Structures are given as C-alpha cells and as structure tokens.
mmCIF file of C-alpha atoms in Angstrom:
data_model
loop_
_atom_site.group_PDB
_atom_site.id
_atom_site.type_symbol
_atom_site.label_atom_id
_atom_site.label_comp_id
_atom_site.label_asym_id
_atom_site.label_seq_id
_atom_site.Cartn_x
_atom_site.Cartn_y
_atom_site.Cartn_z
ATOM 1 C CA UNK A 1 14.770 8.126 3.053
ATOM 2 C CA UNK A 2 11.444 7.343 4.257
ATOM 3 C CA UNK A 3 7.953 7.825 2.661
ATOM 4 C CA UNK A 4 4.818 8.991 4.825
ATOM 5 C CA UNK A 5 1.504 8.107 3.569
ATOM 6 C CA UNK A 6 -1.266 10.316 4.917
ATOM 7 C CA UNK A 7 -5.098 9.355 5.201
ATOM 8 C CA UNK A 8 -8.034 11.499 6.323
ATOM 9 C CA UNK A 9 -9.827 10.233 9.235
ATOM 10 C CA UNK A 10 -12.979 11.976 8.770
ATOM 11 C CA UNK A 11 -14.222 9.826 6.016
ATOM 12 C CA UNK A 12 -15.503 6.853 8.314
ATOM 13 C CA UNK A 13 -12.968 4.000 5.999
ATOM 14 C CA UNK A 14 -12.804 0.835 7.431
ATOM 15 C CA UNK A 15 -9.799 -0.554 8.116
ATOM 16 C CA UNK A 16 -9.529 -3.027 5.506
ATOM 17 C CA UNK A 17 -10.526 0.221 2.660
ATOM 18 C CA UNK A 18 -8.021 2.183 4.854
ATOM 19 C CA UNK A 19 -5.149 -0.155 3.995
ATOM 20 C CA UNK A 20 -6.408 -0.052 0.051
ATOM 21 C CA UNK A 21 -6.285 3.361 0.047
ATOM 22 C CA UNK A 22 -2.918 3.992 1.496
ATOM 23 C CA UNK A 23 -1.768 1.093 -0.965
ATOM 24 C CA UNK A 24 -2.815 2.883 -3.576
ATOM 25 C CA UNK A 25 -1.474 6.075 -2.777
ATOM 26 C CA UNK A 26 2.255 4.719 -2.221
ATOM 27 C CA UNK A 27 2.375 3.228 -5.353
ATOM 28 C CA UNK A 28 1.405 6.082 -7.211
ATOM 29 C CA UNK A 29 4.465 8.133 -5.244
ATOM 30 C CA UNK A 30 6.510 5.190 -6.183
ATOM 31 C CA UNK A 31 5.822 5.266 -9.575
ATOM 32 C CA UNK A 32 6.554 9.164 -9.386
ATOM 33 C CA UNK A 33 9.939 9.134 -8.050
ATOM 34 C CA UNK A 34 13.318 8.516 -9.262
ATOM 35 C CA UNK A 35 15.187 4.827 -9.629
ATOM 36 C CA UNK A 36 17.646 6.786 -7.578
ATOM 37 C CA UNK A 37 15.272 7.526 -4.845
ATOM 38 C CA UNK A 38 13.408 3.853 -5.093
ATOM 39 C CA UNK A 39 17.249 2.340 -4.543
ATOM 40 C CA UNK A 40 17.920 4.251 -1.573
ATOM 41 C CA UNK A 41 14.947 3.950 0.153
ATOM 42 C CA UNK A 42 15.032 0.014 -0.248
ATOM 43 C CA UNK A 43 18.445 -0.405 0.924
ATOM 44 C CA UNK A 44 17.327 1.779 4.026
ATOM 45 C CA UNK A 45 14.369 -0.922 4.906
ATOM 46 C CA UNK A 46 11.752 1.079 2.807
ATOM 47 C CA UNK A 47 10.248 3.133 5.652
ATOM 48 C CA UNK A 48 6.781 3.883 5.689
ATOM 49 C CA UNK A 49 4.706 5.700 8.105
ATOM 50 C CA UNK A 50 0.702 5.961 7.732
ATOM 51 C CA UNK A 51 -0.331 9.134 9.299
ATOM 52 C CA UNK A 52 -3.797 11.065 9.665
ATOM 53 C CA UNK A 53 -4.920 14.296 8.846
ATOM 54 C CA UNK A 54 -9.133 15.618 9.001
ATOM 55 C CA UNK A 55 -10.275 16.920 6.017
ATOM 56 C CA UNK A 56 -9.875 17.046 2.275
ATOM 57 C CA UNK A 57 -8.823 21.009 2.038
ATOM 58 C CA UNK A 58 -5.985 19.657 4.713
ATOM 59 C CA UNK A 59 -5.008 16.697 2.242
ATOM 60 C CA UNK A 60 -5.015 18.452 -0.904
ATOM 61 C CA UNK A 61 -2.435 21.244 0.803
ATOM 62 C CA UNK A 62 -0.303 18.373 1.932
ATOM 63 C CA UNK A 63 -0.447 17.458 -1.967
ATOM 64 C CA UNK A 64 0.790 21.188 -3.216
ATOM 65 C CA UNK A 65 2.934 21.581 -0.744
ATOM 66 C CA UNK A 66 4.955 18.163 -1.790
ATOM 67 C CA UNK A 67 4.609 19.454 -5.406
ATOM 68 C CA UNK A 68 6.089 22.705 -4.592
ATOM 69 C CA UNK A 69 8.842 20.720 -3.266
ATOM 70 C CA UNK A 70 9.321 18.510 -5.845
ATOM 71 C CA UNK A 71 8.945 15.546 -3.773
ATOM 72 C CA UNK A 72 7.793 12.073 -5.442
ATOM 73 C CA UNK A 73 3.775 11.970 -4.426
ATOM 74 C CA UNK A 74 0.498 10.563 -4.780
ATOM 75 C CA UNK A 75 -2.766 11.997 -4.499
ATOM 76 C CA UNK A 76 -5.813 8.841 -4.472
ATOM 77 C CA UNK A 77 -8.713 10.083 -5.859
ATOM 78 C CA UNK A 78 -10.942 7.015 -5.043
ATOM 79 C CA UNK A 79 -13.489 5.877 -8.416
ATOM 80 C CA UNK A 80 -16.817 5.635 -5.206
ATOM 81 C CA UNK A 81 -17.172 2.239 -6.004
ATOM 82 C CA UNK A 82 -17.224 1.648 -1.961
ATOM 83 C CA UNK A 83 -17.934 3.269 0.865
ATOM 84 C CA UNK A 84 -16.442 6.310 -0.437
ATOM 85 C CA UNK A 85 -18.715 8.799 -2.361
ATOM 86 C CA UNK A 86 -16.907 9.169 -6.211
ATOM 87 C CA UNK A 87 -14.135 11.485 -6.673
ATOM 88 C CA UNK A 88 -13.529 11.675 -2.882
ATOM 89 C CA UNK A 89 -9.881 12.234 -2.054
ATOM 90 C CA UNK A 90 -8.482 10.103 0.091
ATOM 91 C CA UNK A 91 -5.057 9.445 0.749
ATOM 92 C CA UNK A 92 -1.944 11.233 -0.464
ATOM 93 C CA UNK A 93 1.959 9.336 -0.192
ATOM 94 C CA UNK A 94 5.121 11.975 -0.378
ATOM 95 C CA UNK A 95 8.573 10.184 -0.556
ATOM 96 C CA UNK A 96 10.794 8.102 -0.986
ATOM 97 C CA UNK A 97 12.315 11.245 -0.366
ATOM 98 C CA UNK A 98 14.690 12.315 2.073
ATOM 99 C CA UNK A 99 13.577 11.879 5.914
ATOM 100 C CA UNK A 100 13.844 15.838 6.453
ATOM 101 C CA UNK A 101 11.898 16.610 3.394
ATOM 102 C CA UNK A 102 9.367 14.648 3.898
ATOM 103 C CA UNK A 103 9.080 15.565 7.898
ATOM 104 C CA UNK A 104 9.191 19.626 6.803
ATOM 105 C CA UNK A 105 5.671 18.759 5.005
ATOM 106 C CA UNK A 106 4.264 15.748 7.392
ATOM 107 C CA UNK A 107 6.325 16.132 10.749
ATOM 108 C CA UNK A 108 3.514 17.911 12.840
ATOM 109 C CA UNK A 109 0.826 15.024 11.605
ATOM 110 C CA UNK A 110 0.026 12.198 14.087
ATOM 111 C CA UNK A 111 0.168 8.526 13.237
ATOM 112 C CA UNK A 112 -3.197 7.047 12.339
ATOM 113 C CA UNK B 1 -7.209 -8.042 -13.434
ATOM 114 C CA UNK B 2 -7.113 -7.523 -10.041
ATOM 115 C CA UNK B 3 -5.066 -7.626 -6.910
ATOM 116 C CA UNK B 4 -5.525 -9.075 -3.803
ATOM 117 C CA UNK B 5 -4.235 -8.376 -0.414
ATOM 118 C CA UNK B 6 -4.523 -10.561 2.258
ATOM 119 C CA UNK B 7 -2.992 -9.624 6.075
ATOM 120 C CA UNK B 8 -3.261 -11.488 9.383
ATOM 121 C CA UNK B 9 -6.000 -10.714 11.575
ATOM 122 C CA UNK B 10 -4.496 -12.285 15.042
ATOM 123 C CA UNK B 11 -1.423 -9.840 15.198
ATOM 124 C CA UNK B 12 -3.702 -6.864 16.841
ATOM 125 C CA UNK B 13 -2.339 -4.635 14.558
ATOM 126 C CA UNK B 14 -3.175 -1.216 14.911
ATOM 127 C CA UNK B 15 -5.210 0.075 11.378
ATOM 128 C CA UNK B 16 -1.541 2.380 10.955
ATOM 129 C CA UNK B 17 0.276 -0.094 11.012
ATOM 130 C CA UNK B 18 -1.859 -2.219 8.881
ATOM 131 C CA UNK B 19 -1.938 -0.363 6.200
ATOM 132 C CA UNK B 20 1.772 0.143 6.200
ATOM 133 C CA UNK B 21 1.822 -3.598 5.926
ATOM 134 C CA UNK B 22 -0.368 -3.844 2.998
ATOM 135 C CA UNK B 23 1.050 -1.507 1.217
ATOM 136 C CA UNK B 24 4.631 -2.632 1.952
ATOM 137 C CA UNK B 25 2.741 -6.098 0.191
ATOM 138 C CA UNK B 26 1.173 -4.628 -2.538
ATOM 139 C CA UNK B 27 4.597 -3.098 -3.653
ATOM 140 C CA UNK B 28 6.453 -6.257 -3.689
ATOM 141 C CA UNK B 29 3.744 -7.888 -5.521
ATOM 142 C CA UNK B 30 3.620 -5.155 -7.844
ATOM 143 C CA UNK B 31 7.553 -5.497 -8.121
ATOM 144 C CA UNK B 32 7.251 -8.877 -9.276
ATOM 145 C CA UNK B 33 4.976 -8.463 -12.240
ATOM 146 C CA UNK B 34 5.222 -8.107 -15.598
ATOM 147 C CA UNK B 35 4.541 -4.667 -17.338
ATOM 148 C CA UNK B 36 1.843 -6.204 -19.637
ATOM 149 C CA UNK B 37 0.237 -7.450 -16.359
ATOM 150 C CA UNK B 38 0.668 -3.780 -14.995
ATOM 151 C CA UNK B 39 -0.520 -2.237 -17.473
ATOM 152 C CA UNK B 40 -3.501 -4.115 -17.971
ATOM 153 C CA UNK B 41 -4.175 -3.258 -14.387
ATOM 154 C CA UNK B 42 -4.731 -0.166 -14.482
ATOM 155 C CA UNK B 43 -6.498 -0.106 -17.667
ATOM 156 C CA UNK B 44 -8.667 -1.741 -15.551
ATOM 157 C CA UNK B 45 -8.704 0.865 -12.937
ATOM 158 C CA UNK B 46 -5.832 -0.971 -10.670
ATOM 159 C CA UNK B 47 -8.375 -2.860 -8.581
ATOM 160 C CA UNK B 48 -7.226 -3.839 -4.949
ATOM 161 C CA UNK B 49 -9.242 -5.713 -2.040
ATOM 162 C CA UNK B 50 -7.811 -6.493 1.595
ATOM 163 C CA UNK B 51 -8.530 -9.463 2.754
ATOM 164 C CA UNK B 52 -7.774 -11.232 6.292
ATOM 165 C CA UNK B 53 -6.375 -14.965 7.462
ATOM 166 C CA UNK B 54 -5.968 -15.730 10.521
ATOM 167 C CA UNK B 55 -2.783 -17.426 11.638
ATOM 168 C CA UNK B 56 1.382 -17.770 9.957
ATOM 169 C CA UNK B 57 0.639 -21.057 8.287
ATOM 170 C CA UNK B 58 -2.310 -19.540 6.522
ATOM 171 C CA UNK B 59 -0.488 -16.709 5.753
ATOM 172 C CA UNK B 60 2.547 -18.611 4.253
ATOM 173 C CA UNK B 61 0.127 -21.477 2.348
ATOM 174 C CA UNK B 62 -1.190 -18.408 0.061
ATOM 175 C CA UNK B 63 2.314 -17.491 -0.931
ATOM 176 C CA UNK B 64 3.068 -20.876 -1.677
ATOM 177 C CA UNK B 65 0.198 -21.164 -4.032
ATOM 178 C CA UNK B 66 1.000 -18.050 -5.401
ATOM 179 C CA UNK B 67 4.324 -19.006 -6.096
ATOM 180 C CA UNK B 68 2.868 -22.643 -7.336
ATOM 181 C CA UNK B 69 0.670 -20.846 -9.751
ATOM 182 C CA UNK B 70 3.277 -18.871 -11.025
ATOM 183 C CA UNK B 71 1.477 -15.241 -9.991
ATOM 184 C CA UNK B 72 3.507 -12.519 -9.447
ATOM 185 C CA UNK B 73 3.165 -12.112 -5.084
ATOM 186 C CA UNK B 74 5.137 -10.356 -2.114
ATOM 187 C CA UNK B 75 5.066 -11.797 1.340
ATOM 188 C CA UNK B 76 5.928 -9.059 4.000
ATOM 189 C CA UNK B 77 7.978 -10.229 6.968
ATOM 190 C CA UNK B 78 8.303 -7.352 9.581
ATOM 191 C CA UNK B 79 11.235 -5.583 10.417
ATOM 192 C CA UNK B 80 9.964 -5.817 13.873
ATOM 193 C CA UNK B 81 10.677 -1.979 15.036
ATOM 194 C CA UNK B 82 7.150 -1.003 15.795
ATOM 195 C CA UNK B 83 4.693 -3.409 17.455
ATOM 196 C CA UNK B 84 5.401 -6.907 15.643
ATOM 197 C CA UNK B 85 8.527 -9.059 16.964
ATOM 198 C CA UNK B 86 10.921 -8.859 14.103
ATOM 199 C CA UNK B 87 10.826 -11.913 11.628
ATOM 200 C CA UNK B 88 6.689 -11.665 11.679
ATOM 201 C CA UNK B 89 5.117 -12.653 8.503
ATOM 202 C CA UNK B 90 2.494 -10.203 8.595
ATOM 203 C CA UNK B 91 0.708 -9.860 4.754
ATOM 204 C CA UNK B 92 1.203 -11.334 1.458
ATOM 205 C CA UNK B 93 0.001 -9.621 -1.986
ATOM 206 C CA UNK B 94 -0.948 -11.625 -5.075
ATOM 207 C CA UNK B 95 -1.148 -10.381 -8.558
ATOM 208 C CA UNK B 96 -1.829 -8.144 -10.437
ATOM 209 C CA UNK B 97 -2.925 -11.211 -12.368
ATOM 210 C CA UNK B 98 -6.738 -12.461 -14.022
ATOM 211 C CA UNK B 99 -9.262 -11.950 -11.547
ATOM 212 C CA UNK B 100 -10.111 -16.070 -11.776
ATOM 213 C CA UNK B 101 -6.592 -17.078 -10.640
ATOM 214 C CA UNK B 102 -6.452 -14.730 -7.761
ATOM 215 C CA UNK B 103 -10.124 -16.223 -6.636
ATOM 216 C CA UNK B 104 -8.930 -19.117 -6.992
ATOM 217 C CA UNK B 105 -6.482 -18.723 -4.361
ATOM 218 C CA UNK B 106 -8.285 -16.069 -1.741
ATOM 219 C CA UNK B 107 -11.780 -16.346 -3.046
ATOM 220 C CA UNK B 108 -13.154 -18.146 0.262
ATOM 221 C CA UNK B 109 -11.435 -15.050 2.225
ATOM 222 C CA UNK B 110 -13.196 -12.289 3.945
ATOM 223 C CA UNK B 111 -12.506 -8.547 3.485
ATOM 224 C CA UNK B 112 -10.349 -7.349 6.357
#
C-alpha cells in the first residue's frame, strides 16, 4: 500500500507552503479511503511519496483518472490566502491504495 | 483553531522529502484529536502553517509541551530509507487545538 501525493511545480510554492499543501491533500485522501485501506497501509510503514507534475490541466487528470479508479484521493483547492492566487489547485494525494494502483496513475511522475 | 507544523531545518532535507515529513506529522496529530476539535477545524477552513527549529532537542521540547499541555500532537521519527539515518526525529505536529495554545507553544517560530 503506499500513497503518492503529487504537487505542481509551476506555481513558484515555497517550501514551507509546499509541505502545507501536500499535508492537506493526504489528509483529504485519508479521510476518503477505507478503515481497511488506512490499517494496511499503517502496518506497511505508511508510505508516502511527494511527486511533481507542471500544470493544473496535468493535476486535475491525475484527479479523474484516480476517480475513475476508485482510488481514495484528494484534490487541494487552496482558499488564496498566500502566495497562491484563490481557487488555485494545488496538490492532489491518491492512496492508501495498493502500490500497483497507485503507480498505473503516478508511476511515470518524478519525485519533487 | 489551527494547526501547526514545525520540521527541522538542519537535516538538508530535500522540499520532497519535507513535505512527506510534514504530512506524515500532520496525520498523527490529526490522529490524536478529538472529533469536536476536528470538526471545528475545518469549520474553520482546516488552517495549517509550517514552521522550522533547528536542532533534535528543539524538536523533542515542543512535543513535550504539547504533550504537557495536553494538545493532541505527532512527532515523526524517520524510517530512515531515504536520506535521514533511521531513528531521526524529523517534525512534530500540534493541534488541531485554539489558535492561543498552539502560539503559545511555536509562536516565537519562523515559517519554514
């Protein structure tokens, strides 16, 4: 089980806003999967990878495709309070799912 | 309400990696609270900041005064596969909880 949380790297975040953001986007994918899925994830060291990807058309087809899929995910839509203009999406977390799943949507992404 | 994240600065962590580590925080923190603290959260619109300490001891005296003050918190010590050697305390999470009793704790920190 793992859970990849992808960030675009075109919107200029610093790396403290960075972190916020893909905080905020794995606990809404948390909160969308299953008790099942949370258990098995945490007894497998609750893997997380933080991976990058230009663009907001690119995020918000990383976002169908995991819905498609019916995978647990996330999609932060950040309030523009900083930095970020409003209703700029910025992150998006798929998983705790299983490690293939996941990689068939995010496995041709680089790390950030 | 509010939460506040606070990692170490002197680990050269890459901002990947970071963010995996606040996150990883954020969730334990989260994890530890109470649903009426949750939920008044994000009524709130689930505030975060990311702050930075430099050093372990730092690190570990906000947990303890977390813990002291009774606010839900999550202190993430690194598996120690990527980058950090395994057993590093790398970021601790406090609250959700009042936005006075988390500044009381981190409110001479810095953003990260």
């Amino acid at each position: 089980m793992k859970q990849a949380i992808v960030a675009r790297t075109d919107l200029g975040m610093g790396e403290g806003k960075l972190a916020a953001q893909v905080a905020h986007a794995s606990l809404m994918a948390y909160e969308d999967a299953s008790d099942d899925a949370i258990d098995a994830w945490k007894r497998g060291g609750q893997t997380k990878v933080v991976l990058g990807v230009a663009g907001a058309d690119a995020l918000s087809d990383l976002a169908d495709q995991a819905r498609r899929a019916r995978l647990p995910h996330g999609l932060v839509t950040d309030a523009g309070r900083t930095q970020l203009d409003p209703g700029t999406q910025s992150a998006v977390a798929i998983g705790p799912a299983p490690v293939a799943d996941v990689d068939a949507i995010t496995g041709d992404l680089s790390l950030y």
